[in-house]
Amino acid sequence: MLIQATCAGCACLCDDIVVEKNGEFKVKNACRRGAGIFLNYLEGRAKPSINGETSSLEEAIERASEIIADSKKLAVYGMDTITLEAQKLAIKIAEKTDAFIDDCSSFCLGNFVEACLRGEIPTTTLDYVRDNAYVIIYWGANPVHSSPRHMSRYSYFPRGKNRQRGYEEDRFLVVIDVRKDHTSKIVKKNEVFIEPESDAELIDSFVKIMEGKAAKYSGEVAGILREIKKGDAVVFGGLGLRYGLEGDFKKFYNLLRKLNEFSKVYFIPAGFHSNMRGFNESLFEKTGYVNRYSFGEQTSRKEFEFSKLLTSSIPDTTLIIGSDPVNSLPFDVSMHLSKINTITIDPRRTFTTEISDVVIPSSISGVENGGTMVRSDGVKIKLNSVFENKFDDTYILERILERI
Ligand code: SF4
């Protein structure tokens, strides 16, 4: 039997995956990481537990609900790998308990997503890029590692409706990074690599050259501007750009607007968890903010970032869904989790489940449950289930919501 599936391994959300279940279990079209998600879906699974003792799933849900109902300051965190349907339930739990809510976008690419949602920068879809874009700029993003099929499905390599000659003649790639990364190394044709000492200086160079003045990276920048004049361009901005800007996002957004006086230049954030943008959009729809939100104070502030809440010892309880902060946050931050009530909902055993008071195992989105996620460009993508597991995040979060 052949099953059409969507991979939720990264925000590319490849919806052309075919899973063959008859005889040998095979996964077609996925990258190595994506194939592994399907092929190894039974490995390293979490088990329900309370205070380190094995329990039933219902007992774990019941205990989690009691802890949340008794908590004075709850922080809900994660949610970037669960479906939109489950994210909306988690937001409802946070709203009902006047909790803090945050995801990893507050230290990842939330600022860029917010600028797209507020219409502060011109953006487009990956399908438009595939069909029309001539200049592809990866700025502080390394898709070969973060989103392995990004270049082959949407940007440099594919033939598009109006880019039939593909990368041989119809694409021009620019890679801007602090070192010659794999994205730059695999390209042999029509490419410029820039290793800037500072992103701010490089932005200044673009502006100066457009104004006819001399600038530090004049050779490379003048060449890129010449190519941009020939056709539509897109900038894929990653974590390297986010941190390279050192908080001065306006400088970069002004550059994008100025480039649009030359030609059509779009921006799409690149290289993050499968449904981080979905969380940003769901919270934005509800509150007008994309992350670091307090339902108690009805606003978003930097101090409400999950890691800052932990270091300030503000929450007495955390509900972590589909995330492993013990693995991703600095040790001195995540160690605070062991001092408060920690409830974790996750399909797999992680460092965070190991230190959690209550562990509730869930199904794997895109493998054992369907639903909807939002791709990095804001397009909603449907997920199918390949195997049956009715205990998905929505089932668990609905039970908790009923009981608090
Ligand atoms: S690129 Fe991302 S979504 Fe596509 S198959 Fe690989 S891991 Fe999955």
mmCIF file with all atom_site columns, C-alpha atoms in Angstrom, residues 160-299:
data_model
loop_
_atom_site.group_PDB
_atom_site.id
_atom_site.type_symbol
_atom_site.label_atom_id
_atom_site.label_alt_id
_atom_site.label_comp_id
_atom_site.label_asym_id
_atom_site.label_entity_id
_atom_site.label_seq_id
_atom_site.pdbx_PDB_ins_code
_atom_site.Cartn_x
_atom_site.Cartn_y
_atom_site.Cartn_z
_atom_site.occupancy
_atom_site.B_iso_or_equiv
_atom_site.pdbx_formal_charge
_atom_site.auth_seq_id
_atom_site.auth_comp_id
_atom_site.auth_asym_id
_atom_site.auth_atom_id
_atom_site.pdbx_PDB_model_num
ATOM 1   C CA . GLY A 1 160 ? 10.052 26.809 -12.401 1.00 0.00 ? 160 GLY A CA 1
ATOM 2   C CA . LYS A 1 161 ? 7.199  27.956 -14.651 1.00 0.00 ? 161 LYS A CA 1
ATOM 3   C CA . ASN A 1 162 ? 9.133  31.075 -15.651 1.00 0.00 ? 162 ASN A CA 1
ATOM 4   C CA . ARG A 1 163 ? 12.577 29.680 -14.834 1.00 0.00 ? 163 ARG A CA 1
ATOM 5   C CA . GLN A 1 164 ? 12.683 26.687 -17.175 1.00 0.00 ? 164 GLN A CA 1
ATOM 6   C CA . ARG A 1 165 ? 16.476 26.658 -17.552 1.00 0.00 ? 165 ARG A CA 1
ATOM 7   C CA . GLY A 1 166 ? 16.992 26.092 -13.837 1.00 0.00 ? 166 GLY A CA 1
ATOM 8   C CA . TYR A 1 167 ? 20.251 26.733 -12.060 1.00 0.00 ? 167 TYR A CA 1
ATOM 9   C CA . GLU A 1 168 ? 22.343 26.349 -15.237 1.00 0.00 ? 168 GLU A CA 1
ATOM 10  C CA . GLU A 1 169 ? 21.120 29.698 -16.573 1.00 0.00 ? 169 GLU A CA 1
ATOM 11  C CA . ASP A 1 170 ? 18.030 30.877 -14.735 1.00 0.00 ? 170 ASP A CA 1
ATOM 12  C CA . ARG A 1 171 ? 19.211 31.264 -11.138 1.00 0.00 ? 171 ARG A CA 1
ATOM 13  C CA . PHE A 1 172 ? 21.911 33.320 -9.491  1.00 0.00 ? 172 PHE A CA 1
ATOM 14  C CA . LEU A 1 173 ? 22.843 32.285 -5.956  1.00 0.00 ? 173 LEU A CA 1
ATOM 15  C CA . VAL A 1 174 ? 24.298 34.513 -3.250  1.00 0.00 ? 174 VAL A CA 1
ATOM 16  C CA . VAL A 1 175 ? 25.485 32.978 0.018   1.00 0.00 ? 175 VAL A CA 1
ATOM 17  C CA . ILE A 1 176 ? 26.372 35.313 2.882   1.00 0.00 ? 176 ILE A CA 1
ATOM 18  C CA . ASP A 1 177 ? 27.859 33.590 5.895   1.00 0.00 ? 177 ASP A CA 1
ATOM 19  C CA . VAL A 1 178 ? 30.674 33.759 8.420   1.00 0.00 ? 178 VAL A CA 1
ATOM 20  C CA . ARG A 1 179 ? 32.393 30.806 6.752   1.00 0.00 ? 179 ARG A CA 1
ATOM 21  C CA . LYS A 1 180 ? 32.182 28.914 3.471   1.00 0.00 ? 180 LYS A CA 1
ATOM 22  C CA . ASP A 1 181 ? 29.311 26.626 4.442   1.00 0.00 ? 181 ASP A CA 1
ATOM 23  C CA . HIS A 1 182 ? 27.975 23.514 2.708   1.00 0.00 ? 182 HIS A CA 1
ATOM 24  C CA . THR A 1 183 ? 25.271 25.528 0.931   1.00 0.00 ? 183 THR A CA 1
ATOM 25  C CA . SER A 1 184 ? 27.973 27.480 -0.848  1.00 0.00 ? 184 SER A CA 1
ATOM 26  C CA . LYS A 1 185 ? 30.247 24.477 -1.394  1.00 0.00 ? 185 LYS A CA 1
ATOM 27  C CA . ILE A 1 186 ? 27.714 22.353 -3.303  1.00 0.00 ? 186 ILE A CA 1
ATOM 28  C CA . VAL A 1 187 ? 27.132 25.092 -5.877  1.00 0.00 ? 187 VAL A CA 1
ATOM 29  C CA . LYS A 1 188 ? 29.454 25.229 -8.846  1.00 0.00 ? 188 LYS A CA 1
ATOM 30  C CA . LYS A 1 189 ? 27.785 27.778 -11.106 1.00 0.00 ? 189 LYS A CA 1
ATOM 31  C CA . ASN A 1 190 ? 26.332 31.300 -10.969 1.00 0.00 ? 190 ASN A CA 1
ATOM 32  C CA . GLU A 1 191 ? 27.206 31.958 -7.385  1.00 0.00 ? 191 GLU A CA 1
ATOM 33  C CA . VAL A 1 192 ? 28.769 34.634 -5.178  1.00 0.00 ? 192 VAL A CA 1
ATOM 34  C CA . PHE A 1 193 ? 29.926 33.953 -1.637  1.00 0.00 ? 193 PHE A CA 1
ATOM 35  C CA . ILE A 1 194 ? 30.471 36.821 0.821   1.00 0.00 ? 194 ILE A CA 1
ATOM 36  C CA . GLU A 1 195 ? 32.093 36.364 4.204   1.00 0.00 ? 195 GLU A CA 1
ATOM 37  C CA . PRO A 1 196 ? 31.289 39.686 5.926   1.00 0.00 ? 196 PRO A CA 1
ATOM 38  C CA . GLU A 1 197 ? 33.090 40.849 9.043   1.00 0.00 ? 197 GLU A CA 1
ATOM 39  C CA . SER A 1 198 ? 29.856 42.533 10.078  1.00 0.00 ? 198 SER A CA 1
ATOM 40  C CA . ASP A 1 199 ? 26.317 42.299 8.664   1.00 0.00 ? 199 ASP A CA 1
ATOM 41  C CA . ALA A 1 200 ? 25.742 45.987 9.460   1.00 0.00 ? 200 ALA A CA 1
ATOM 42  C CA . GLU A 1 201 ? 28.759 46.928 7.296   1.00 0.00 ? 201 GLU A CA 1
ATOM 43  C CA . LEU A 1 202 ? 27.495 44.769 4.449   1.00 0.00 ? 202 LEU A CA 1
ATOM 44  C CA . ILE A 1 203 ? 24.045 46.426 4.668   1.00 0.00 ? 203 ILE A CA 1
ATOM 45  C CA . ASP A 1 204 ? 25.764 49.838 4.577   1.00 0.00 ? 204 ASP A CA 1
ATOM 46  C CA . SER A 1 205 ? 27.691 48.724 1.489   1.00 0.00 ? 205 SER A CA 1
ATOM 47  C CA . PHE A 1 206 ? 24.445 47.828 -0.344  1.00 0.00 ? 206 PHE A CA 1
ATOM 48  C CA . VAL A 1 207 ? 22.961 51.240 0.534   1.00 0.00 ? 207 VAL A CA 1
ATOM 49  C CA . LYS A 1 208 ? 26.108 53.174 -0.438  1.00 0.00 ? 208 LYS A CA 1
ATOM 50  C CA . ILE A 1 209 ? 26.517 51.399 -3.787  1.00 0.00 ? 209 ILE A CA 1
ATOM 51  C CA . MET A 1 210 ? 22.843 52.087 -4.579  1.00 0.00 ? 210 MET A CA 1
ATOM 52  C CA . GLU A 1 211 ? 23.560 55.758 -3.832  1.00 0.00 ? 211 GLU A CA 1
ATOM 53  C CA . GLY A 1 212 ? 26.611 55.693 -6.135  1.00 0.00 ? 212 GLY A CA 1
ATOM 54  C CA . LYS A 1 213 ? 29.176 55.937 -3.307  1.00 0.00 ? 213 LYS A CA 1
ATOM 55  C CA . ALA A 1 214 ? 32.280 53.832 -2.611  1.00 0.00 ? 214 ALA A CA 1
ATOM 56  C CA . ALA A 1 215 ? 31.862 51.001 -0.066  1.00 0.00 ? 215 ALA A CA 1
ATOM 57  C CA . LYS A 1 216 ? 33.734 48.140 1.583   1.00 0.00 ? 216 LYS A CA 1
ATOM 58  C CA . TYR A 1 217 ? 32.253 45.202 -0.373  1.00 0.00 ? 217 TYR A CA 1
ATOM 59  C CA . SER A 1 218 ? 31.807 47.203 -3.581  1.00 0.00 ? 218 SER A CA 1
ATOM 60  C CA . GLY A 1 219 ? 32.955 44.456 -6.013  1.00 0.00 ? 219 GLY A CA 1
ATOM 61  C CA . GLU A 1 220 ? 30.582 41.762 -4.735  1.00 0.00 ? 220 GLU A CA 1
ATOM 62  C CA . VAL A 1 221 ? 27.675 44.110 -3.952  1.00 0.00 ? 221 VAL A CA 1
ATOM 63  C CA . ALA A 1 222 ? 27.755 45.891 -7.331  1.00 0.00 ? 222 ALA A CA 1
ATOM 64  C CA . GLY A 1 223 ? 27.730 42.472 -9.028  1.00 0.00 ? 223 GLY A CA 1
ATOM 65  C CA . ILE A 1 224 ? 24.719 41.323 -6.984  1.00 0.00 ? 224 ILE A CA 1
ATOM 66  C CA . LEU A 1 225 ? 22.801 44.540 -7.703  1.00 0.00 ? 225 LEU A CA 1
ATOM 67  C CA . ARG A 1 226 ? 23.456 44.043 -11.433 1.00 0.00 ? 226 ARG A CA 1
ATOM 68  C CA . GLU A 1 227 ? 21.909 40.553 -11.223 1.00 0.00 ? 227 GLU A CA 1
ATOM 69  C CA . ILE A 1 228 ? 18.972 41.769 -9.084  1.00 0.00 ? 228 ILE A CA 1
ATOM 70  C CA . LYS A 1 229 ? 18.057 44.207 -11.860 1.00 0.00 ? 229 LYS A CA 1
ATOM 71  C CA . LYS A 1 230 ? 17.644 41.238 -14.243 1.00 0.00 ? 230 LYS A CA 1
ATOM 72  C CA . GLY A 1 231 ? 14.799 39.543 -12.313 1.00 0.00 ? 231 GLY A CA 1
ATOM 73  C CA . ASP A 1 232 ? 12.953 38.876 -9.042  1.00 0.00 ? 232 ASP A CA 1
ATOM 74  C CA . ALA A 1 233 ? 15.088 38.233 -5.973  1.00 0.00 ? 233 ALA A CA 1
ATOM 75  C CA . VAL A 1 234 ? 14.445 36.602 -2.618  1.00 0.00 ? 234 VAL A CA 1
ATOM 76  C CA . VAL A 1 235 ? 16.420 36.825 0.615   1.00 0.00 ? 235 VAL A CA 1
ATOM 77  C CA . PHE A 1 236 ? 16.204 33.776 2.873   1.00 0.00 ? 236 PHE A CA 1
ATOM 78  C CA . GLY A 1 237 ? 17.249 35.019 6.299   1.00 0.00 ? 237 GLY A CA 1
ATOM 79  C CA . GLY A 1 238 ? 18.430 32.598 8.967   1.00 0.00 ? 238 GLY A CA 1
ATOM 80  C CA . LEU A 1 239 ? 19.739 32.628 12.508  1.00 0.00 ? 239 LEU A CA 1
ATOM 81  C CA . GLY A 1 240 ? 23.130 33.988 11.397  1.00 0.00 ? 240 GLY A CA 1
ATOM 82  C CA . LEU A 1 241 ? 21.434 37.108 10.033  1.00 0.00 ? 241 LEU A CA 1
ATOM 83  C CA . ARG A 1 242 ? 19.164 37.439 13.082  1.00 0.00 ? 242 ARG A CA 1
ATOM 84  C CA . TYR A 1 243 ? 22.133 37.532 15.463  1.00 0.00 ? 243 TYR A CA 1
ATOM 85  C CA . GLY A 1 244 ? 24.409 39.397 13.013  1.00 0.00 ? 244 GLY A CA 1
ATOM 86  C CA . LEU A 1 245 ? 21.972 42.330 13.084  1.00 0.00 ? 245 LEU A CA 1
ATOM 87  C CA . GLU A 1 246 ? 22.616 42.709 16.827  1.00 0.00 ? 246 GLU A CA 1
ATOM 88  C CA . GLY A 1 247 ? 19.055 43.867 17.439  1.00 0.00 ? 247 GLY A CA 1
ATOM 89  C CA . ASP A 1 248 ? 19.015 46.507 14.659  1.00 0.00 ? 248 ASP A CA 1
ATOM 90  C CA . PHE A 1 249 ? 16.286 44.890 12.533  1.00 0.00 ? 249 PHE A CA 1
ATOM 91  C CA . LYS A 1 250 ? 15.168 48.256 11.120  1.00 0.00 ? 250 LYS A CA 1
ATOM 92  C CA . LYS A 1 251 ? 18.476 48.679 9.290   1.00 0.00 ? 251 LYS A CA 1
ATOM 93  C CA . PHE A 1 252 ? 17.879 45.426 7.418   1.00 0.00 ? 252 PHE A CA 1
ATOM 94  C CA . TYR A 1 253 ? 14.178 46.120 6.754   1.00 0.00 ? 253 TYR A CA 1
ATOM 95  C CA . ASN A 1 254 ? 15.128 49.542 5.326   1.00 0.00 ? 254 ASN A CA 1
ATOM 96  C CA . LEU A 1 255 ? 17.610 47.812 3.015   1.00 0.00 ? 255 LEU A CA 1
ATOM 97  C CA . LEU A 1 256 ? 14.854 45.474 1.770   1.00 0.00 ? 256 LEU A CA 1
ATOM 98  C CA . ARG A 1 257 ? 12.599 48.461 1.054   1.00 0.00 ? 257 ARG A CA 1
ATOM 99  C CA . LYS A 1 258 ? 15.436 50.290 -0.748  1.00 0.00 ? 258 LYS A CA 1
ATOM 100 C CA . LEU A 1 259 ? 16.271 47.210 -2.838  1.00 0.00 ? 259 LEU A CA 1
ATOM 101 C CA . ASN A 1 260 ? 12.640 47.184 -3.959  1.00 0.00 ? 260 ASN A CA 1
ATOM 102 C CA . GLU A 1 261 ? 13.235 50.543 -5.647  1.00 0.00 ? 261 GLU A CA 1
ATOM 103 C CA . PHE A 1 262 ? 15.571 48.568 -7.968  1.00 0.00 ? 262 PHE A CA 1
ATOM 104 C CA . SER A 1 263 ? 13.632 45.357 -8.535  1.00 0.00 ? 263 SER A CA 1
ATOM 105 C CA . LYS A 1 264 ? 11.220 42.982 -6.761  1.00 0.00 ? 264 LYS A CA 1
ATOM 106 C CA . VAL A 1 265 ? 13.057 41.682 -3.683  1.00 0.00 ? 265 VAL A CA 1
ATOM 107 C CA . TYR A 1 266 ? 11.202 39.472 -1.200  1.00 0.00 ? 266 TYR A CA 1
ATOM 108 C CA . PHE A 1 267 ? 12.102 38.084 2.209   1.00 0.00 ? 267 PHE A CA 1
ATOM 109 C CA . ILE A 1 268 ? 11.272 34.655 3.654   1.00 0.00 ? 268 ILE A CA 1
ATOM 110 C CA . PRO A 1 269 ? 12.631 33.439 7.015   1.00 0.00 ? 269 PRO A CA 1
ATOM 111 C CA . ALA A 1 270 ? 14.466 30.102 6.683   1.00 0.00 ? 270 ALA A CA 1
ATOM 112 C CA . GLY A 1 271 ? 15.698 27.255 8.841   1.00 0.00 ? 271 GLY A CA 1
ATOM 113 C CA . PHE A 1 272 ? 13.423 26.571 11.797  1.00 0.00 ? 272 PHE A CA 1
ATOM 114 C CA . HIS A 1 273 ? 11.142 23.979 13.394  1.00 0.00 ? 273 HIS A CA 1
ATOM 115 C CA . SER A 1 274 ? 8.283  22.524 11.371  1.00 0.00 ? 274 SER A CA 1
ATOM 116 C CA . ASN A 1 275 ? 5.458  24.630 12.828  1.00 0.00 ? 275 ASN A CA 1
ATOM 117 C CA . MET A 1 276 ? 7.209  27.548 14.551  1.00 0.00 ? 276 MET A CA 1
ATOM 118 C CA . ARG A 1 277 ? 5.534  29.938 12.117  1.00 0.00 ? 277 ARG A CA 1
ATOM 119 C CA . GLY A 1 278 ? 2.182  28.275 12.893  1.00 0.00 ? 278 GLY A CA 1
ATOM 120 C CA . PHE A 1 279 ? 2.637  29.066 16.584  1.00 0.00 ? 279 PHE A CA 1
ATOM 121 C CA . ASN A 1 280 ? 3.629  32.671 15.776  1.00 0.00 ? 280 ASN A CA 1
ATOM 122 C CA . GLU A 1 281 ? 0.553  33.074 13.553  1.00 0.00 ? 281 GLU A CA 1
ATOM 123 C CA . SER A 1 282 ? -1.857 31.462 16.058  1.00 0.00 ? 282 SER A CA 1
ATOM 124 C CA . LEU A 1 283 ? -0.648 33.631 18.945  1.00 0.00 ? 283 LEU A CA 1
ATOM 125 C CA . PHE A 1 284 ? -0.585 36.732 16.707  1.00 0.00 ? 284 PHE A CA 1
ATOM 126 C CA . GLU A 1 285 ? -4.200 36.084 15.687  1.00 0.00 ? 285 GLU A CA 1
ATOM 127 C CA . LYS A 1 286 ? -5.218 35.781 19.345  1.00 0.00 ? 286 LYS A CA 1
ATOM 128 C CA . THR A 1 287 ? -3.104 38.509 20.986  1.00 0.00 ? 287 THR A CA 1
ATOM 129 C CA . GLY A 1 288 ? -1.367 40.643 18.332  1.00 0.00 ? 288 GLY A CA 1
ATOM 130 C CA . TYR A 1 289 ? 2.049  39.277 19.444  1.00 0.00 ? 289 TYR A CA 1
ATOM 131 C CA . VAL A 1 290 ? 4.052  36.315 18.129  1.00 0.00 ? 290 VAL A CA 1
ATOM 132 C CA . ASN A 1 291 ? 5.761  35.096 21.346  1.00 0.00 ? 291 ASN A CA 1
ATOM 133 C CA . ARG A 1 292 ? 6.859  36.012 24.947  1.00 0.00 ? 292 ARG A CA 1
ATOM 134 C CA . TYR A 1 293 ? 3.243  36.693 25.962  1.00 0.00 ? 293 TYR A CA 1
ATOM 135 C CA . SER A 1 294 ? 1.652  36.939 29.401  1.00 0.00 ? 294 SER A CA 1
ATOM 136 C CA . PHE A 1 295 ? -2.101 36.334 29.511  1.00 0.00 ? 295 PHE A CA 1
ATOM 137 C CA . GLY A 1 296 ? -1.997 37.679 33.079  1.00 0.00 ? 296 GLY A CA 1
ATOM 138 C CA . GLU A 1 297 ? -0.594 41.038 31.976  1.00 0.00 ? 297 GLU A CA 1
ATOM 139 C CA . GLN A 1 298 ? -2.132 40.887 28.469  1.00 0.00 ? 298 GLN A CA 1
ATOM 140 C CA . THR A 1 299 ? 1.092  41.945 26.763  1.00 0.00 ? 299 THR A CA 1
#
